[in-house]
Short mmCIF file of C-alpha atoms and ligand atoms in Angstrom, two decimals:
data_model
loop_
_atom_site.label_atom_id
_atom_site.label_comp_id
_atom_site.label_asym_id
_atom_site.label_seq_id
_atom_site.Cartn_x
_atom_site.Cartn_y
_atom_site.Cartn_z
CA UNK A 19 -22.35 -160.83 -96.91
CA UNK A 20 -23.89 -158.27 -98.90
CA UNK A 21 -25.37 -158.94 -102.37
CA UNK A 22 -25.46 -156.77 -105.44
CA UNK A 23 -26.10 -157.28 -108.93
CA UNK A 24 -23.29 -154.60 -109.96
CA UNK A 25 -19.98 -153.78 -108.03
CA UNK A 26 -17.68 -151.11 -109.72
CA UNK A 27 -14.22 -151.67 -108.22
CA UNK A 28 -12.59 -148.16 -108.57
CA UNK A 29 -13.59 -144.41 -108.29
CA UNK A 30 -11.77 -142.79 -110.99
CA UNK A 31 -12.94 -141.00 -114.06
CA UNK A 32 -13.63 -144.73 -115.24
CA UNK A 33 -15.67 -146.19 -112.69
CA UNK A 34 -17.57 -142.92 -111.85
CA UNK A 35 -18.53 -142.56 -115.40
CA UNK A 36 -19.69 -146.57 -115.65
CA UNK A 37 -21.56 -145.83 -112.30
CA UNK A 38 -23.41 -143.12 -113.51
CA UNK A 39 -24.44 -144.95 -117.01
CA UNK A 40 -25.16 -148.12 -114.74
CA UNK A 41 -27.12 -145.85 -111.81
CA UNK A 42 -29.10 -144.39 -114.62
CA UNK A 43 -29.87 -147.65 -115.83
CA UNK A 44 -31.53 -148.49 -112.30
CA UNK A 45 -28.94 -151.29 -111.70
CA UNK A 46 -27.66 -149.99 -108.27
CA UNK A 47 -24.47 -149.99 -108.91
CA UNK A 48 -22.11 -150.04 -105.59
CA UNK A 49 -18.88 -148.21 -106.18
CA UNK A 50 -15.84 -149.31 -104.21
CA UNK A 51 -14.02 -146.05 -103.92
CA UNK A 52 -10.14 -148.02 -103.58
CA UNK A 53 -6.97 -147.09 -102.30
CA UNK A 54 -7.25 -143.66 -104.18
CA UNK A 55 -10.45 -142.34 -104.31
CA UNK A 56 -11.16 -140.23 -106.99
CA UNK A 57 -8.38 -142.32 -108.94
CA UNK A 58 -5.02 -140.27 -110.78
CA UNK A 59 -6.90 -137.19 -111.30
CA UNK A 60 -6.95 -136.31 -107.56
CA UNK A 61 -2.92 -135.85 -108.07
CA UNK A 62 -3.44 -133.56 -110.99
CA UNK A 63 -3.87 -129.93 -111.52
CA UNK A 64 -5.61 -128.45 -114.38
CA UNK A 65 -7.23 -130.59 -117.01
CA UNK A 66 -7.11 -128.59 -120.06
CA UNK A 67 -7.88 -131.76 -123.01
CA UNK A 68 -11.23 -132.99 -121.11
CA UNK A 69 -14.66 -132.22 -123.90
CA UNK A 70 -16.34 -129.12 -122.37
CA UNK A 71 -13.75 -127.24 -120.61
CA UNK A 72 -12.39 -125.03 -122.46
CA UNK A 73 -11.06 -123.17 -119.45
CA UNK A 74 -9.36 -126.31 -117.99
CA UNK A 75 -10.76 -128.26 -114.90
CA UNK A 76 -9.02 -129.20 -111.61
CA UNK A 77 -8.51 -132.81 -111.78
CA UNK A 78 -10.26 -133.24 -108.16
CA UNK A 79 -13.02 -131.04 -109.39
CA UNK A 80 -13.55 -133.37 -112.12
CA UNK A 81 -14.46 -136.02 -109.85
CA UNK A 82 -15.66 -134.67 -107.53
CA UNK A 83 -18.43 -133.60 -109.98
CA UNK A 84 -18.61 -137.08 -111.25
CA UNK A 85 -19.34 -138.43 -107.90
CA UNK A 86 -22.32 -136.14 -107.35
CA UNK A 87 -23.93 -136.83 -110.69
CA UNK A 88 -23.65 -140.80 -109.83
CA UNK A 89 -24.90 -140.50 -106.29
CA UNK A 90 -27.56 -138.33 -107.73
CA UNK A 91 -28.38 -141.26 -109.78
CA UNK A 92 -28.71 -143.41 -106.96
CA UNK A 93 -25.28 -144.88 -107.06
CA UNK A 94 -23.87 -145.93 -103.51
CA UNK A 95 -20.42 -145.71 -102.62
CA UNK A 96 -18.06 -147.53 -100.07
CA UNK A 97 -14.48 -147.26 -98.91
CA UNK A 98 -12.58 -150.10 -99.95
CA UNK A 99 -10.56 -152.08 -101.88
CA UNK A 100 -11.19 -155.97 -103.03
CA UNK A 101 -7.93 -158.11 -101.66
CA UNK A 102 -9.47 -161.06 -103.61
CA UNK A 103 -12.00 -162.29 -105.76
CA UNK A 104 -13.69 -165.80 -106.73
CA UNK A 105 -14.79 -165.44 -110.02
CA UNK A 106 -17.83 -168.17 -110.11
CA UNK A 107 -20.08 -169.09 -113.60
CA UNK A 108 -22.19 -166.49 -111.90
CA UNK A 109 -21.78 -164.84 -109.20
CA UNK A 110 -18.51 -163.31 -108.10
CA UNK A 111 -17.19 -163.45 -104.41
CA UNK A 112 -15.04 -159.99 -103.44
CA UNK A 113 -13.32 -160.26 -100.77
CA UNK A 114 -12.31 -156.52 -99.66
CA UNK A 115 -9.30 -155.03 -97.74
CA UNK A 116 -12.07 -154.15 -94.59
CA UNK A 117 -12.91 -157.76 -94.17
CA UNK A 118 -16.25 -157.47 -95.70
CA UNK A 119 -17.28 -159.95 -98.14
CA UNK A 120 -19.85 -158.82 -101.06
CA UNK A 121 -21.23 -161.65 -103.76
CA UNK A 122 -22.01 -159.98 -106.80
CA UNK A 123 -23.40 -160.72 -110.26
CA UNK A 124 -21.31 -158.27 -112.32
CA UNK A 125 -18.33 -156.56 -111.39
CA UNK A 126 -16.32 -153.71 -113.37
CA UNK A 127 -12.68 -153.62 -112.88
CA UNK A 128 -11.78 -149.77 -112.98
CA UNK A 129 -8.92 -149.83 -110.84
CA UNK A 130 -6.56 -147.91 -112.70
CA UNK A 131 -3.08 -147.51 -112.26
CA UNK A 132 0.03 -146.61 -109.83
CA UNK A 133 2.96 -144.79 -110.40
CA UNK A 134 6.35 -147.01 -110.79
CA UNK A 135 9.26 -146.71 -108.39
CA UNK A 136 12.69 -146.17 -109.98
CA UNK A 137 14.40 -149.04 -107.63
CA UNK A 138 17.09 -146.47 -106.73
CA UNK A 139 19.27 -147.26 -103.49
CA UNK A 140 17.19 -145.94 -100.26
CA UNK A 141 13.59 -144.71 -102.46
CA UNK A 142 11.58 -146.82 -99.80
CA UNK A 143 13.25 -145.35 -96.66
CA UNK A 144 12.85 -142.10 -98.44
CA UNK A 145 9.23 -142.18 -99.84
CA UNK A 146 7.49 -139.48 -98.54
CA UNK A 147 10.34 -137.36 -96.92
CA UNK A 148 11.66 -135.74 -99.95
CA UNK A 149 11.02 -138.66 -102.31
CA UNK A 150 7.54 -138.48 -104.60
CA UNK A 151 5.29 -139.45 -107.57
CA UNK A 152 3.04 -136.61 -107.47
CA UNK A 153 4.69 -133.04 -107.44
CA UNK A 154 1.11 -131.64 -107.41
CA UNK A 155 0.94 -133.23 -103.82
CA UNK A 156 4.35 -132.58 -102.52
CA UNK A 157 5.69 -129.70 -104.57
CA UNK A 158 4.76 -126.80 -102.37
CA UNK A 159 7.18 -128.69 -99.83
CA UNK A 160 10.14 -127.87 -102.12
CA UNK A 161 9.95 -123.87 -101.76
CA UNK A 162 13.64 -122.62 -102.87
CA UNK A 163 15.15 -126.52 -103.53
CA UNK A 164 17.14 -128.14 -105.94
CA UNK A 165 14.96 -131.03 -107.12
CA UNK A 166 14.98 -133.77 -109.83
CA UNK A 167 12.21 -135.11 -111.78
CA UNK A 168 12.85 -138.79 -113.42
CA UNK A 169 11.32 -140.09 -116.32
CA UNK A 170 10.95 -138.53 -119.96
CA UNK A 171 7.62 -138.59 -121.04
CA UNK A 172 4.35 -136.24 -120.23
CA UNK A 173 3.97 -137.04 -116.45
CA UNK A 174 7.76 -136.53 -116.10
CA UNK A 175 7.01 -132.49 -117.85
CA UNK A 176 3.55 -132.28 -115.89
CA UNK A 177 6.08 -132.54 -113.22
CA UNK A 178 8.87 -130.69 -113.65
CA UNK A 179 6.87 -127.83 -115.15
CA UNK A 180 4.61 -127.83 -111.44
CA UNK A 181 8.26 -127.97 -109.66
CA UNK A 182 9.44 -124.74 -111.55
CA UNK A 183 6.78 -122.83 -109.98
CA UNK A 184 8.37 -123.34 -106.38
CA UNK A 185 11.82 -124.81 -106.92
CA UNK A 186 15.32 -123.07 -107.72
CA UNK A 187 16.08 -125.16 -109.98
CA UNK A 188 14.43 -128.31 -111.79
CA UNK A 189 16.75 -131.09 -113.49
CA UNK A 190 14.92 -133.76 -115.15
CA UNK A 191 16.69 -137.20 -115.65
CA UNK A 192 15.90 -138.76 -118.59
CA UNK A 193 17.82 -142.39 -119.66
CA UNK A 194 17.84 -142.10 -123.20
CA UNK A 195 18.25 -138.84 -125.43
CA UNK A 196 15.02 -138.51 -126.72
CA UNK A 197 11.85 -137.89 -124.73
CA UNK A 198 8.90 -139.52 -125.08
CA UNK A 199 6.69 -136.78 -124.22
CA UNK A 200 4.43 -135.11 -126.72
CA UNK A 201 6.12 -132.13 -128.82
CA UNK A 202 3.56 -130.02 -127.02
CA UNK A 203 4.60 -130.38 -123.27
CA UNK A 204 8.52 -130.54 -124.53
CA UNK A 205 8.45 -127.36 -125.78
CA UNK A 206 6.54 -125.92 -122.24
CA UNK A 207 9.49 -127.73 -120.72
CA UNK A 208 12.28 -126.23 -122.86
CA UNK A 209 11.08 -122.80 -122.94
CA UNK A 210 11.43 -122.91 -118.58
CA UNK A 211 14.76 -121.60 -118.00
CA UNK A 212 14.75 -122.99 -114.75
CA UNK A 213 14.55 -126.66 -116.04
CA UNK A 214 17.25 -128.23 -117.84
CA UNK A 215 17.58 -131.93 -118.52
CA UNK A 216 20.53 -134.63 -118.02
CA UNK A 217 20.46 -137.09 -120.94
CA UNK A 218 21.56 -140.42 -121.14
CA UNK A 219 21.56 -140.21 -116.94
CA UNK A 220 19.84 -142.60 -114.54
CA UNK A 221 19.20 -142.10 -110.70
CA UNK A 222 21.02 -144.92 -108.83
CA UNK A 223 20.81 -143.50 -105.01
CA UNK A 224 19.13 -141.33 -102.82
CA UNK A 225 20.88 -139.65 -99.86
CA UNK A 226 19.50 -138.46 -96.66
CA UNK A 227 17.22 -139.48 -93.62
CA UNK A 228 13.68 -139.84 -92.48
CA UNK A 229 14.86 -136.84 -90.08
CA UNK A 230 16.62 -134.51 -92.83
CA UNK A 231 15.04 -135.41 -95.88
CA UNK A 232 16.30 -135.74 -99.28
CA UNK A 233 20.17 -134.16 -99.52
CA UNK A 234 21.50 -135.60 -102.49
CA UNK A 235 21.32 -138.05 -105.07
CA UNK A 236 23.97 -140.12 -107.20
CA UNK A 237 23.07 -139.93 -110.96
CA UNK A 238 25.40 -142.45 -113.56
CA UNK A 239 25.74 -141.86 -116.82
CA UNK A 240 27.03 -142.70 -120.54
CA UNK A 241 26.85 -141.61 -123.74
CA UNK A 242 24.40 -144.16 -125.86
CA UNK A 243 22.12 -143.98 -122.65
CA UNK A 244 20.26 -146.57 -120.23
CA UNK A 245 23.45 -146.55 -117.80
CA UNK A 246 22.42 -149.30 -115.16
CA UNK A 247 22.43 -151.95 -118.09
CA UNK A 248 26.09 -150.87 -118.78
CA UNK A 249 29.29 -152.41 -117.22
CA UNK A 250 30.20 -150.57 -114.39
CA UNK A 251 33.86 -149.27 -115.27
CA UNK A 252 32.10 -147.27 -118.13
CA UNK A 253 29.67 -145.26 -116.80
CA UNK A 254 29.90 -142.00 -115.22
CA UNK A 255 28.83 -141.52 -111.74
CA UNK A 256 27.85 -137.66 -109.90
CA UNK A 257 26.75 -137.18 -106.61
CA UNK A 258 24.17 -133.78 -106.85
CA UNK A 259 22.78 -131.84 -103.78
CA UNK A 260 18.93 -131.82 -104.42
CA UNK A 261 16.61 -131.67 -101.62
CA UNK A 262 13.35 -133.60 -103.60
CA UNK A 263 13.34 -136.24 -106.32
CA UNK A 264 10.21 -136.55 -107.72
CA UNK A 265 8.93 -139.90 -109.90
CA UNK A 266 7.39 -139.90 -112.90
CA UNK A 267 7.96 -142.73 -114.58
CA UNK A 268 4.97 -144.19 -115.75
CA UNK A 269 2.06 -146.65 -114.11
CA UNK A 270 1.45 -150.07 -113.40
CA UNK A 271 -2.16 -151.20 -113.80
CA UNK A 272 -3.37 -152.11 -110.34
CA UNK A 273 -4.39 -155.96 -111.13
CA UNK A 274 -2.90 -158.03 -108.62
CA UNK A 275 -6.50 -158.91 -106.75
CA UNK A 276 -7.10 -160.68 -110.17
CA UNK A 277 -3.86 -163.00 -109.55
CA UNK A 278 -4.99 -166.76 -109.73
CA UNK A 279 -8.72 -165.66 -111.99
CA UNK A 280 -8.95 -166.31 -115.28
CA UNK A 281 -9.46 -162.88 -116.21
CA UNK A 282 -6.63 -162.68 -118.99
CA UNK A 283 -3.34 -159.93 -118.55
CA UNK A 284 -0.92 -158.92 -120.56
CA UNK A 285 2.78 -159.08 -119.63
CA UNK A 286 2.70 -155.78 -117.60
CA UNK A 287 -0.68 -156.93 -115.87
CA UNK A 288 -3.56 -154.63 -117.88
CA UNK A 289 -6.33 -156.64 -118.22
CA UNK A 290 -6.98 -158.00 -121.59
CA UNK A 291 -10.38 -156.84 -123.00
CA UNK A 292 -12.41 -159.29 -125.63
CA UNK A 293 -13.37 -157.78 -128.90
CA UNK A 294 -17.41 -159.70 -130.12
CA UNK A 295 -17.88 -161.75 -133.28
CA UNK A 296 -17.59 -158.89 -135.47
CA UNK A 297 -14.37 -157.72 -134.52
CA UNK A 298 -15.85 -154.79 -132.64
CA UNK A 299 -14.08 -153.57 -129.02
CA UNK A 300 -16.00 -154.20 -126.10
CA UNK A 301 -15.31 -153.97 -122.48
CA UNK A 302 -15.77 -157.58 -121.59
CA UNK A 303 -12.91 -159.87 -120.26
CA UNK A 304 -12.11 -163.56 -120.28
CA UNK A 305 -14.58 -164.17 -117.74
CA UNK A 306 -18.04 -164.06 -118.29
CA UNK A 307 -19.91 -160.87 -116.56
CA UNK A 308 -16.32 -159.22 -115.19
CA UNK A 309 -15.43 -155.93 -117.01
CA UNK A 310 -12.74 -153.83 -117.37
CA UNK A 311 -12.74 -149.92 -117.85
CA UNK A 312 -10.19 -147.19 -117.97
CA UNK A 313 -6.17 -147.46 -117.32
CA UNK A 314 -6.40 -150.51 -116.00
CA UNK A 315 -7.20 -152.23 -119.25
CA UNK A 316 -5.28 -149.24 -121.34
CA UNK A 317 -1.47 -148.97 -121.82
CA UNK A 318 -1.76 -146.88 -125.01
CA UNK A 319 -4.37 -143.68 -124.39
CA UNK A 320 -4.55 -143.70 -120.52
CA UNK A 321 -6.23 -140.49 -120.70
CA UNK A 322 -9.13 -139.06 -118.96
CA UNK A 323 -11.58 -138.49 -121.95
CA UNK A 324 -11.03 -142.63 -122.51
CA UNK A 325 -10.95 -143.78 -119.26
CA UNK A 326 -15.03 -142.07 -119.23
CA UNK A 327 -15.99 -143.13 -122.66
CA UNK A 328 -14.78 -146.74 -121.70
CA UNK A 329 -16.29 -146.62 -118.16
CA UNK A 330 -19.44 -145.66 -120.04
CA UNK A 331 -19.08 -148.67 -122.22
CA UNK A 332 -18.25 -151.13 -119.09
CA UNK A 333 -21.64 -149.63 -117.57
CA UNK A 334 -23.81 -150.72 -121.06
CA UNK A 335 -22.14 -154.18 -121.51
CA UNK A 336 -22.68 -154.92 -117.96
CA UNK A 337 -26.47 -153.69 -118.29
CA UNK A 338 -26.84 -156.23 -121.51
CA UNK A 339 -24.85 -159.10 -119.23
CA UNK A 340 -27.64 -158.75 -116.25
CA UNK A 341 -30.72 -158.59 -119.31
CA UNK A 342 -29.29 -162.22 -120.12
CA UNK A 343 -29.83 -163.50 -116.27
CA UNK A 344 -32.51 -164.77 -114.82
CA UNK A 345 -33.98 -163.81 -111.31
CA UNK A 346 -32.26 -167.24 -109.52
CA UNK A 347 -28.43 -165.52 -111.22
CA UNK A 348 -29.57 -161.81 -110.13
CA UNK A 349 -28.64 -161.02 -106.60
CA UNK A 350 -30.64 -158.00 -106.45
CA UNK A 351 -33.81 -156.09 -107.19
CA UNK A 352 -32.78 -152.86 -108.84
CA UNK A 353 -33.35 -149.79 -107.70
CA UNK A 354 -37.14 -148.93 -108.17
CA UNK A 355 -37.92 -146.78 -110.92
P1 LIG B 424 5.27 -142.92 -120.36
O1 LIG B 424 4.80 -142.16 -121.53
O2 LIG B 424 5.30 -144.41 -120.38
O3 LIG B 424 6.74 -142.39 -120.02
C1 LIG B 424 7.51 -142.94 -118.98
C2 LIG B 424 8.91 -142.32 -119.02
O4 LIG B 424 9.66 -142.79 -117.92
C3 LIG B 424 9.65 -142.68 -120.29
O5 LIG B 424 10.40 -141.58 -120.75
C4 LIG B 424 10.58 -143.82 -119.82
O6 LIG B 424 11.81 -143.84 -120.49
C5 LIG B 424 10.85 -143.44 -118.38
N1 LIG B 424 11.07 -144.61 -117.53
C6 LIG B 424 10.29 -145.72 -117.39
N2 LIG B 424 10.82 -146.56 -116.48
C7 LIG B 424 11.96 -145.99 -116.05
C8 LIG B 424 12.96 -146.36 -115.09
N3 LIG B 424 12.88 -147.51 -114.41
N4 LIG B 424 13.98 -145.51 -114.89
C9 LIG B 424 14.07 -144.35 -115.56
N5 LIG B 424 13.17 -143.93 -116.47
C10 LIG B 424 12.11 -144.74 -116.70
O7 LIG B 424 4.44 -142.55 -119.04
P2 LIG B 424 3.78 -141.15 -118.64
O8 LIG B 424 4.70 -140.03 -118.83
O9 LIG B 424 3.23 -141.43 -117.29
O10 LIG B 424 2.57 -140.96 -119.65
C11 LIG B 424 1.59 -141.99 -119.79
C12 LIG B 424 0.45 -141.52 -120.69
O11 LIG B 424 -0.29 -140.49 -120.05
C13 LIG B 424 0.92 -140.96 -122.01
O12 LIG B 424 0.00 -141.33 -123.00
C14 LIG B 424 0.89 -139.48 -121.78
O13 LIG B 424 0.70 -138.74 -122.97
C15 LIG B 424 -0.30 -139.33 -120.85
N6 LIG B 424 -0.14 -138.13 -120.01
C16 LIG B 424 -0.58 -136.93 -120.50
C17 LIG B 424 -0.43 -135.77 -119.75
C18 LIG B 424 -0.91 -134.46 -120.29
O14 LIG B 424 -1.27 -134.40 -121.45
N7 LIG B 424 -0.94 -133.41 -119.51
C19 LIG B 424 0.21 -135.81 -118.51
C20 LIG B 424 0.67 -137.05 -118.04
C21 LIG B 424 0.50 -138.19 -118.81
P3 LIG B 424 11.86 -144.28 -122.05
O15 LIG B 424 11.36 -143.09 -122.80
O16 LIG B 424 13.31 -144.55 -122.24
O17 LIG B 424 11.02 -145.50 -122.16
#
């Protein structure tokens, strides 16, 4: 069993930026890189709203950077993800997806968030041969397709705007009339003649084979929208040939090692983060010396910019946690100076 005195459980923008506060701060901080290292940014391209590039960034760039300037630090990091955790008065137990067991005295939670499935008919057969969240990764795949992107909001025109560049044709599905997307990626959307959107239109099945790929898709529909919650008789079904369908739906905060802690969640799993006795945000959680950074404590910004400034914050409230412990509750010497 290895002990540490700070574990940061995710390798995104949020726990690289806590690990380089906390590395600067000589606590040693041992990053566990997760299921997706380098966290949603990997599946991105450009970056053009992070502070200080005004030329844009590549989202792997981006952390790739941040994972030099924590290792230069002296932050350590480890492949990884924690299966389960017992959360003790002091010291925390993780047990990770390699067998390994590490007891630590803080732990960050910056283990952002996954993109939601749709639930159509045959999307698990078909993940991965024609069916995908991430048209940055699978796009080039769809040279001279048909595809579909579903979802209305920014990822959904990140997505379909990507697709456009190697696809005949892109036809995003949206379940309501309105898009939820900001006015700014809308208009990028609507100005692509080779994108058009379905309204009111829902994906209920995906054709095709592990062999052949994606070769069609049944979309329902009806005029005031959300068609799967409507009777059957009244909605309008369509079988399309498209040879992708791309999701981009939204996220779901990646919580479920916390299943069974008290570390408080909120209906769709983030983890709840405690405000102090002045009313002020902080970073700190239910239990006592776990905290949470980043998307997986954020349903409202989720952006890149946030996820760092509240990794940052996760870093300094963990450094003021360890101040209040004394050498028995430490696990650790930090890193010499
Ligand atoms: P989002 O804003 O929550 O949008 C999700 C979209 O998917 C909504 O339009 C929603 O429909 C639809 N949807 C959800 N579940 C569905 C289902 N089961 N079937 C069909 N449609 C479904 O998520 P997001 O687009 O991932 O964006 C999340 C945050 O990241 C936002 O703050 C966004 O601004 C930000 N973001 C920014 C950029 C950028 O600036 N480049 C890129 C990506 C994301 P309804 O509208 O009907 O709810």
């Amino acid at each position: 069993m290895q002990d540490r005195n700070l574990v940061i459980a995710g390798s995104g923008v949020a726990g690289l930026s806590a690990a380089v506060y906390a590395a600067r701060a000589d606590l040693d901080p041992l990053v566990l890189e997760g299921d997706e290292p380098g966290g949603q940014l990997t599946l991105t391209t450009d970056v053009e709203n992070y502070l200080g590039f005004p030329e844009g960034v590549g989202g792997t760039e981006l952390v790739q950077r941040g994972k030099a300037q924590a290792r230069q630090f002296g932050a350590t990091f480890q492949r990884g993800s924690i299966e389960s955790v017992e959360l003790g008065q002091t010291h925390k137990t993780l047990s990770l997806s390699t067998g390994e067991q590490i007891r630590t005295a803080a732990l960050i939670v910056a283990t952002g968030a996954s993109a939601r499935w749709v639930g159509a008919e045959n999307e698990a057969e078909l993940m991965g041969y024609g069916v995908s969240t991430c048209a940055t990764c699978d796009g080039a795949f769809h040279r001279g397709d048909d595809v579909l992107v579903v979802g209305g909001g920014d990822s959904a025109m990140e997505e379909a705007l990507f697709l456009a560049k190697f696809a005949d044709s892109v036809t995003v599905v949206h379940r309501r009339e309105e898009l939820r997307a900001s006015e700014i990626m809308a208009a990028r959307v609507r100005d692509l003649e080779d994108i058009s959107i379905r309204w009111n239109t829902e994906l209920q099945t995906i054709h095709g084979s592990q062999d052949e790929g994606v070769t069609g898709a049944t979309l329902v529909s009806h005029p005031d929208g959300h068609p799967t919650e409507k009777a059957a008789e009244s909605v309008a079904s369509e079988r399309v040939d498209v040879g992708g369908v791309f999701y981009g739906i939204g996220h779901t905060p990646n919580t479920g090692f916390l299943d069974g802690t008290a570390v408080a969640r909120d209906e769709d799993g983030y983890v709840r983060t405690e405000t102090d006795e002045t009313g002020r945000v902080t970073t700190e959680t239910t239990v006592e010396g776990v905290f949470a950074a980043g998307d997986v404590a954020d349903p409202t910004y989720r952006q890149a910019i946030t996820a760092a400034g509240t990794g940052s914050m996760a870093a300094l409230d963990a450094e003021a946690y360890l101040d209040t412990l004394d050498q028995t509750e430490r696990l650790a010497e930090d890193a010499p100076a």
